[in-house]
Short mmCIF file of C-alpha atoms and ligand atoms in Angstrom, two decimals:
data_model
loop_
_atom_site.label_atom_id
_atom_site.label_comp_id
_atom_site.label_asym_id
_atom_site.label_seq_id
_atom_site.Cartn_x
_atom_site.Cartn_y
_atom_site.Cartn_z
CA UNK A 1 -7.15 -4.96 33.16
CA UNK A 2 -9.35 -7.74 31.76
CA UNK A 3 -12.21 -5.29 31.12
CA UNK A 4 -9.84 -2.93 29.38
CA UNK A 5 -8.47 -5.69 27.16
CA UNK A 6 -12.01 -6.68 26.18
CA UNK A 7 -12.78 -3.06 25.28
CA UNK A 8 -9.53 -2.93 23.30
CA UNK A 9 -10.48 -6.08 21.36
CA UNK A 10 -13.94 -4.66 20.59
CA UNK A 11 -12.45 -1.42 19.35
CA UNK A 12 -9.92 -3.33 17.23
CA UNK A 13 -12.66 -5.43 15.63
CA UNK A 14 -14.80 -2.39 14.81
CA UNK A 15 -11.90 -0.50 13.23
CA UNK A 16 -10.69 -3.58 11.32
CA UNK A 17 -14.22 -4.11 9.96
CA UNK A 18 -14.48 -0.54 8.69
CA UNK A 19 -11.01 -0.77 7.10
CA UNK A 20 -12.04 -4.09 5.51
CA UNK A 21 -15.15 -2.53 3.94
CA UNK A 22 -13.25 0.53 2.72
CA UNK A 23 -10.47 -1.63 1.27
CA UNK A 24 -12.96 -3.77 -0.65
CA UNK A 25 -14.61 -0.66 -2.06
CA UNK A 26 -11.20 0.63 -3.15
CA UNK A 27 -10.24 -2.68 -4.74
CA UNK A 28 -13.53 -2.78 -6.59
CA UNK A 29 -13.14 0.80 -7.78
CA UNK A 30 -9.66 0.15 -9.16
CA UNK A 31 -10.52 -3.10 -10.90
CA UNK A 32 -14.11 -3.40 -12.01
CA UNK A 33 -16.52 -0.68 -10.82
CA UNK A 34 -18.43 1.02 -13.63
CA UNK A 35 -17.56 4.60 -14.58
CA UNK A 36 -20.74 6.11 -13.16
CA UNK A 37 -20.25 4.58 -9.70
CA UNK A 38 -17.91 7.35 -8.57
CA UNK A 39 -20.33 9.64 -6.70
CA UNK A 40 -22.06 6.77 -4.89
CA UNK A 41 -18.71 5.35 -3.90
CA UNK A 42 -17.32 8.71 -2.75
CA UNK A 43 -20.40 9.18 -0.58
CA UNK A 44 -20.09 5.66 0.91
CA UNK A 45 -16.39 6.21 1.66
CA UNK A 46 -17.19 9.55 3.28
CA UNK A 47 -19.80 7.83 5.47
CA UNK A 48 -17.51 4.97 6.41
CA UNK A 49 -14.62 7.24 7.26
CA UNK A 50 -16.93 9.30 9.50
CA UNK A 51 -17.82 6.03 11.21
CA UNK A 52 -14.09 5.18 11.53
CA UNK A 53 -13.33 8.60 12.98
CA UNK A 54 -16.16 8.50 15.50
CA UNK A 55 -15.26 4.95 16.55
CA UNK A 56 -11.68 5.95 17.33
CA UNK A 57 -11.85 9.59 18.34
CA UNK A 58 -14.00 9.86 21.44
CA UNK A 59 -13.65 10.28 25.20
CA UNK A 60 -14.12 6.58 25.93
CA UNK A 61 -11.27 5.50 23.62
CA UNK A 62 -9.08 8.29 24.90
CA UNK A 63 -9.51 7.13 28.51
CA UNK A 64 -8.92 3.51 27.50
CA UNK A 65 -5.70 4.28 25.60
CA UNK A 66 -4.46 6.60 28.37
CA UNK A 67 -4.87 3.80 30.91
CA UNK A 68 -3.29 1.11 28.75
CA UNK A 69 -0.40 3.39 27.85
CA UNK A 70 0.85 3.16 31.44
CA UNK A 71 0.48 -0.60 31.52
CA UNK A 72 2.37 -1.39 28.30
CA UNK A 73 4.91 -3.50 30.23
CA UNK A 74 2.16 -5.81 31.43
CA UNK A 75 0.68 -6.38 27.95
CA UNK A 76 1.75 -9.16 25.60
CA UNK A 77 3.58 -8.10 22.43
CA UNK A 78 0.46 -8.12 20.21
CA UNK A 79 -1.66 -6.00 22.54
CA UNK A 80 1.29 -3.72 23.20
CA UNK A 81 1.69 -3.13 19.46
CA UNK A 82 -2.04 -2.58 19.05
CA UNK A 83 -2.11 0.05 21.79
CA UNK A 84 0.90 1.82 20.30
CA UNK A 85 -0.65 1.85 16.81
CA UNK A 86 -3.94 3.22 18.16
CA UNK A 87 -2.16 5.93 20.16
CA UNK A 88 -0.28 6.98 17.00
CA UNK A 89 -3.48 6.89 14.94
CA UNK A 90 -5.29 8.94 17.59
CA UNK A 91 -2.52 11.52 17.50
CA UNK A 92 -2.54 11.52 13.70
CA UNK A 93 -6.24 12.18 13.12
CA UNK A 94 -7.55 13.37 16.51
CA UNK A 95 -6.83 17.04 15.81
CA UNK A 96 -8.55 17.02 12.43
CA UNK A 97 -12.22 18.13 12.46
CA UNK A 98 -14.40 15.04 11.75
CA UNK A 99 -16.12 16.55 8.70
CA UNK A 100 -12.81 17.49 7.06
CA UNK A 101 -11.41 14.03 7.70
CA UNK A 102 -14.38 12.39 5.98
CA UNK A 103 -14.44 14.82 3.04
CA UNK A 104 -10.80 13.96 2.38
CA UNK A 105 -11.76 10.31 1.79
CA UNK A 106 -14.26 11.38 -0.89
CA UNK A 107 -11.64 13.68 -2.42
CA UNK A 108 -9.20 10.75 -2.66
CA UNK A 109 -11.82 8.64 -4.46
CA UNK A 110 -12.43 11.43 -6.99
CA UNK A 111 -8.69 12.04 -7.41
CA UNK A 112 -8.07 8.38 -8.12
CA UNK A 113 -10.57 8.41 -10.98
CA UNK A 114 -9.08 11.64 -12.37
CA UNK A 115 -5.60 10.11 -12.17
CA UNK A 116 -6.73 7.02 -14.11
CA UNK A 117 -8.25 9.18 -16.83
CA UNK A 118 -5.15 11.41 -16.97
CA UNK A 119 -2.91 8.38 -17.27
CA UNK A 120 -5.03 6.88 -20.02
CA UNK A 121 -5.13 10.11 -22.02
CA UNK A 122 -1.56 11.07 -21.10
CA UNK A 123 -2.86 14.47 -19.93
CA UNK A 124 -1.68 15.67 -16.53
CA UNK A 125 -4.05 18.66 -16.56
CA UNK A 126 -6.95 16.28 -15.80
CA UNK A 127 -5.33 15.20 -12.53
CA UNK A 128 -3.45 18.39 -11.54
CA UNK A 129 -6.31 20.27 -9.78
CA UNK A 130 -7.23 17.20 -7.71
CA UNK A 131 -3.60 16.56 -6.78
CA UNK A 132 -3.32 20.18 -5.73
CA UNK A 133 -6.34 19.79 -3.44
CA UNK A 134 -4.92 16.59 -1.94
CA UNK A 135 -1.58 18.24 -1.16
CA UNK A 136 -3.25 21.32 0.34
CA UNK A 137 -5.43 19.13 2.55
CA UNK A 138 -2.54 16.98 3.74
CA UNK A 139 -0.56 20.11 4.62
CA UNK A 140 -3.56 21.46 6.53
CA UNK A 141 -3.92 18.17 8.42
CA UNK A 142 -0.25 18.25 9.40
CA UNK A 143 -0.66 21.83 10.62
CA UNK A 144 -3.53 20.72 12.89
CA UNK A 145 -1.10 18.42 14.66
CA UNK A 146 0.85 21.49 15.66
CA UNK A 147 4.31 20.01 15.41
CA UNK A 148 7.25 22.37 15.41
CA UNK A 149 9.11 20.50 12.66
CA UNK A 150 8.97 20.60 8.85
CA UNK A 151 5.67 19.06 7.60
CA UNK A 152 7.53 16.40 5.64
CA UNK A 153 9.28 15.28 8.84
CA UNK A 154 5.84 14.48 10.26
CA UNK A 155 4.66 12.66 7.14
CA UNK A 156 7.81 10.61 6.62
CA UNK A 157 7.45 9.30 10.18
CA UNK A 158 3.77 8.41 9.56
CA UNK A 159 4.78 6.19 6.66
CA UNK A 160 8.02 4.79 8.08
CA UNK A 161 8.29 4.96 11.87
CA UNK A 162 11.60 6.43 12.97
CA UNK A 163 12.71 7.63 9.55
CA UNK A 164 13.80 11.27 9.35
CA UNK A 165 14.60 13.61 6.45
CA UNK A 166 18.25 13.55 7.54
CA UNK A 167 18.43 9.73 7.46
CA UNK A 168 16.61 9.56 4.10
CA UNK A 169 18.94 12.16 2.56
CA UNK A 170 22.03 10.26 3.72
CA UNK A 171 20.57 7.04 2.33
CA UNK A 172 19.79 8.52 -1.09
CA UNK A 173 23.16 10.32 -1.26
CA UNK A 174 24.77 6.94 -0.84
CA UNK A 175 22.62 5.37 -3.57
CA UNK A 176 23.32 8.25 -5.93
CA UNK A 177 27.07 7.79 -5.48
CA UNK A 178 26.84 4.15 -6.57
CA UNK A 179 23.99 4.20 -9.09
CA UNK A 180 24.65 7.31 -11.21
CA UNK A 181 28.03 6.06 -12.53
CA UNK A 182 26.49 2.66 -13.37
CA UNK A 183 23.61 4.23 -15.32
CA UNK A 184 26.05 6.58 -17.05
CA UNK A 185 28.34 3.71 -18.06
CA UNK A 186 25.40 1.75 -19.46
CA UNK A 187 23.94 4.66 -21.42
CA UNK A 188 27.32 5.58 -22.88
CA UNK A 189 28.27 2.01 -23.75
CA UNK A 190 28.47 1.27 -27.51
CA UNK A 191 27.10 -2.23 -26.89
CA UNK A 192 23.52 -2.56 -28.05
CA UNK A 193 21.56 -5.46 -26.61
CA UNK A 194 19.02 -6.93 -28.95
CA UNK A 195 15.68 -7.00 -27.11
CA UNK A 196 13.50 -7.87 -30.08
CA UNK A 197 12.63 -11.26 -28.62
CA UNK A 198 10.80 -9.69 -25.66
CA UNK A 199 9.04 -7.02 -27.72
CA UNK A 200 7.21 -9.55 -29.85
CA UNK A 201 3.47 -9.96 -29.57
CA UNK A 202 2.45 -12.11 -26.57
CA UNK A 203 -1.31 -12.68 -26.39
CA UNK A 204 -2.81 -11.22 -23.21
CA UNK A 205 -4.68 -14.47 -22.49
CA UNK A 206 -1.37 -16.40 -22.44
CA UNK A 207 0.21 -13.74 -20.25
CA UNK A 208 -2.66 -14.18 -17.76
CA UNK A 209 -2.06 -17.91 -17.62
CA UNK A 210 1.68 -17.41 -17.25
CA UNK A 211 1.19 -14.78 -14.48
CA UNK A 212 -0.95 -17.16 -12.44
CA UNK A 213 1.48 -19.99 -13.04
CA UNK A 214 4.46 -17.90 -11.85
CA UNK A 215 2.55 -16.64 -8.78
CA UNK A 216 1.91 -20.19 -7.67
CA UNK A 217 5.46 -21.29 -8.49
CA UNK A 218 7.02 -18.64 -6.23
CA UNK A 219 4.76 -19.37 -3.29
CA UNK A 220 1.47 -17.44 -3.51
CA UNK A 221 -1.39 -19.44 -1.95
CA UNK A 222 -3.91 -19.35 -4.82
CA UNK A 223 -6.87 -20.22 -2.58
CA UNK A 224 -6.13 -17.18 -0.40
CA UNK A 225 -6.00 -14.43 -2.97
CA UNK A 226 -6.74 -13.42 -6.53
CA UNK A 227 -5.08 -11.80 -9.51
CA UNK A 228 -7.04 -9.00 -11.20
CA UNK A 229 -6.26 -6.23 -13.68
CA UNK A 230 -5.85 -2.48 -13.09
CA UNK A 231 -4.31 0.61 -14.69
CA UNK A 232 -1.43 0.47 -12.19
CA UNK A 233 -0.53 -2.77 -10.37
CA UNK A 234 -1.09 -2.90 -6.60
CA UNK A 235 -1.67 -5.28 -3.68
CA UNK A 236 -4.72 -5.11 -1.42
CA UNK A 237 -4.49 -7.15 1.75
CA UNK A 238 -7.76 -7.79 3.52
CA UNK A 239 -6.20 -10.38 5.82
CA UNK A 240 -3.73 -13.24 5.41
CA UNK A 241 -6.26 -15.49 3.70
CA UNK A 242 -7.48 -12.86 1.24
CA UNK A 243 -4.66 -10.95 -0.38
CA UNK A 244 -5.54 -9.50 -3.78
CA UNK A 245 -3.08 -8.35 -6.37
CA UNK A 246 -3.42 -6.75 -9.77
CA UNK A 247 -1.23 -6.52 -12.80
CA UNK A 248 -1.36 -4.77 -16.14
CA UNK A 249 -1.08 -6.64 -19.42
CA UNK A 250 0.87 -5.21 -22.33
CA UNK A 251 0.87 -7.28 -25.46
CA UNK A 252 4.27 -6.01 -26.64
CA UNK A 253 5.93 -5.67 -23.25
CA UNK A 254 5.56 -9.03 -21.61
CA UNK A 255 8.54 -8.48 -19.27
CA UNK A 256 6.87 -5.42 -17.74
CA UNK A 257 3.74 -7.47 -17.00
CA UNK A 258 5.66 -10.38 -15.50
CA UNK A 259 7.88 -8.08 -13.41
CA UNK A 260 4.74 -6.34 -12.05
CA UNK A 261 3.09 -9.65 -11.26
CA UNK A 262 6.18 -10.93 -9.42
CA UNK A 263 6.55 -7.61 -7.57
CA UNK A 264 2.95 -7.64 -6.31
CA UNK A 265 3.23 -11.35 -5.52
CA UNK A 266 6.19 -10.45 -3.27
CA UNK A 267 3.99 -7.97 -1.37
CA UNK A 268 1.22 -10.55 -1.22
CA UNK A 269 3.36 -13.43 0.04
CA UNK A 270 4.56 -11.18 2.87
CA UNK A 271 0.91 -10.58 3.84
CA UNK A 272 -0.05 -14.24 3.42
CA UNK A 273 2.71 -15.09 5.90
CA UNK A 274 1.43 -12.83 8.68
CA UNK A 275 1.00 -15.00 11.76
CA UNK A 276 -2.42 -16.58 12.26
CA UNK A 277 -2.11 -15.57 15.93
CA UNK A 278 -3.00 -11.97 15.04
CA UNK A 279 -6.39 -13.01 13.67
CA UNK A 280 -8.21 -10.17 11.95
CA UNK A 281 -6.71 -7.45 14.12
CA UNK A 282 -5.52 -4.20 12.58
CA UNK A 283 -2.00 -5.31 13.56
CA UNK A 284 -2.27 -8.36 11.23
CA UNK A 285 -0.43 -6.72 8.36
CA UNK A 286 3.04 -5.71 7.16
CA UNK A 287 5.08 -3.69 9.60
CA UNK A 288 5.93 -0.71 7.38
CA UNK A 289 6.01 0.49 3.78
CA UNK A 290 9.80 0.13 3.67
CA UNK A 291 9.75 -3.48 4.83
CA UNK A 292 6.88 -4.18 2.43
CA UNK A 293 8.82 -2.82 -0.53
CA UNK A 294 11.88 -4.84 0.49
CA UNK A 295 9.79 -8.00 0.09
CA UNK A 296 8.35 -7.10 -3.32
CA UNK A 297 11.78 -6.05 -4.59
CA UNK A 298 13.37 -9.23 -3.29
CA UNK A 299 10.98 -11.25 -5.45
CA UNK A 300 10.99 -8.95 -8.46
CA UNK A 301 14.70 -8.10 -8.67
CA UNK A 302 16.60 -10.87 -6.93
CA UNK A 303 14.49 -13.74 -8.25
CA UNK A 304 12.47 -12.46 -11.21
CA UNK A 305 15.34 -10.70 -12.95
CA UNK A 306 17.93 -13.39 -12.30
CA UNK A 307 19.54 -15.70 -14.83
CA UNK A 308 18.58 -18.92 -12.96
CA UNK A 309 14.94 -17.80 -12.88
CA UNK A 310 14.71 -17.33 -16.65
CA UNK A 311 16.87 -20.35 -17.29
CA UNK A 312 14.07 -22.25 -15.57
CA UNK A 313 11.03 -20.48 -17.08
CA UNK A 314 12.03 -19.05 -20.45
CA UNK A 315 10.85 -22.10 -22.35
ZN1 ZN B 1 5.67 -2.25 -4.32
#
């Protein structure tokens, strides 16, 4: 068992290192990489994802995971979770031919650049062919897994363990019942709220200062992360002591900037609070996309859009 746990730890470190490198490349590409870096980056990502694939998908790992699978009861919670995640990951990508898996990573890098350009020029036709390729590839990958259910059923479970189309439909039906009448009542109301005061010009430099101030105020550890700028705000967690967020500054829409900053800070604080005990393992991150979004929304909507919050910070 001890030998197997050592092998598991080695595998974990290798995979976490590759993910770390790929994440940094992605963060760089979305924040500061020069325009002409695309092909070099796509090639590097293709190489790294080949390395990731070969590190995980091989006979040695398969034997290791097969053995540990039957000893889950004897493992501590962290190792148990790690084994389960690796088994799921193995199942997810093991049926995909290595070359196709790696090419997909390069395709995503190219798509991301096309999307940025399309967004900037407000022209979907720039992004559409790439998006089409991405969707075709994902469908093909799902087909390789040979599941007898609808492809979306497979994908929804990849992103949110245990969620099904049926459960998601019931959830959204419920939301629709409550939300649609509220939106209707607001849009049909004769009351017009004067929003001029938030549409004034707010210098970007001041917004930057205010964003950093608010991040620190609500609990972001400033020495364990950074705030950068991107076309669309996002959070990139490398590990608990390096969680990077981005925001987007709009001179005449300060509320949008601040809401984005608070939202991403919510994601980041969740990551900064991952237990130190998990070290730099691949398990040292948020548990699912749904839980992650609950944290960002808690900060953005419950705190950032509340009266007490602005009573405190408006001045
Ligand atoms: Zn979010």
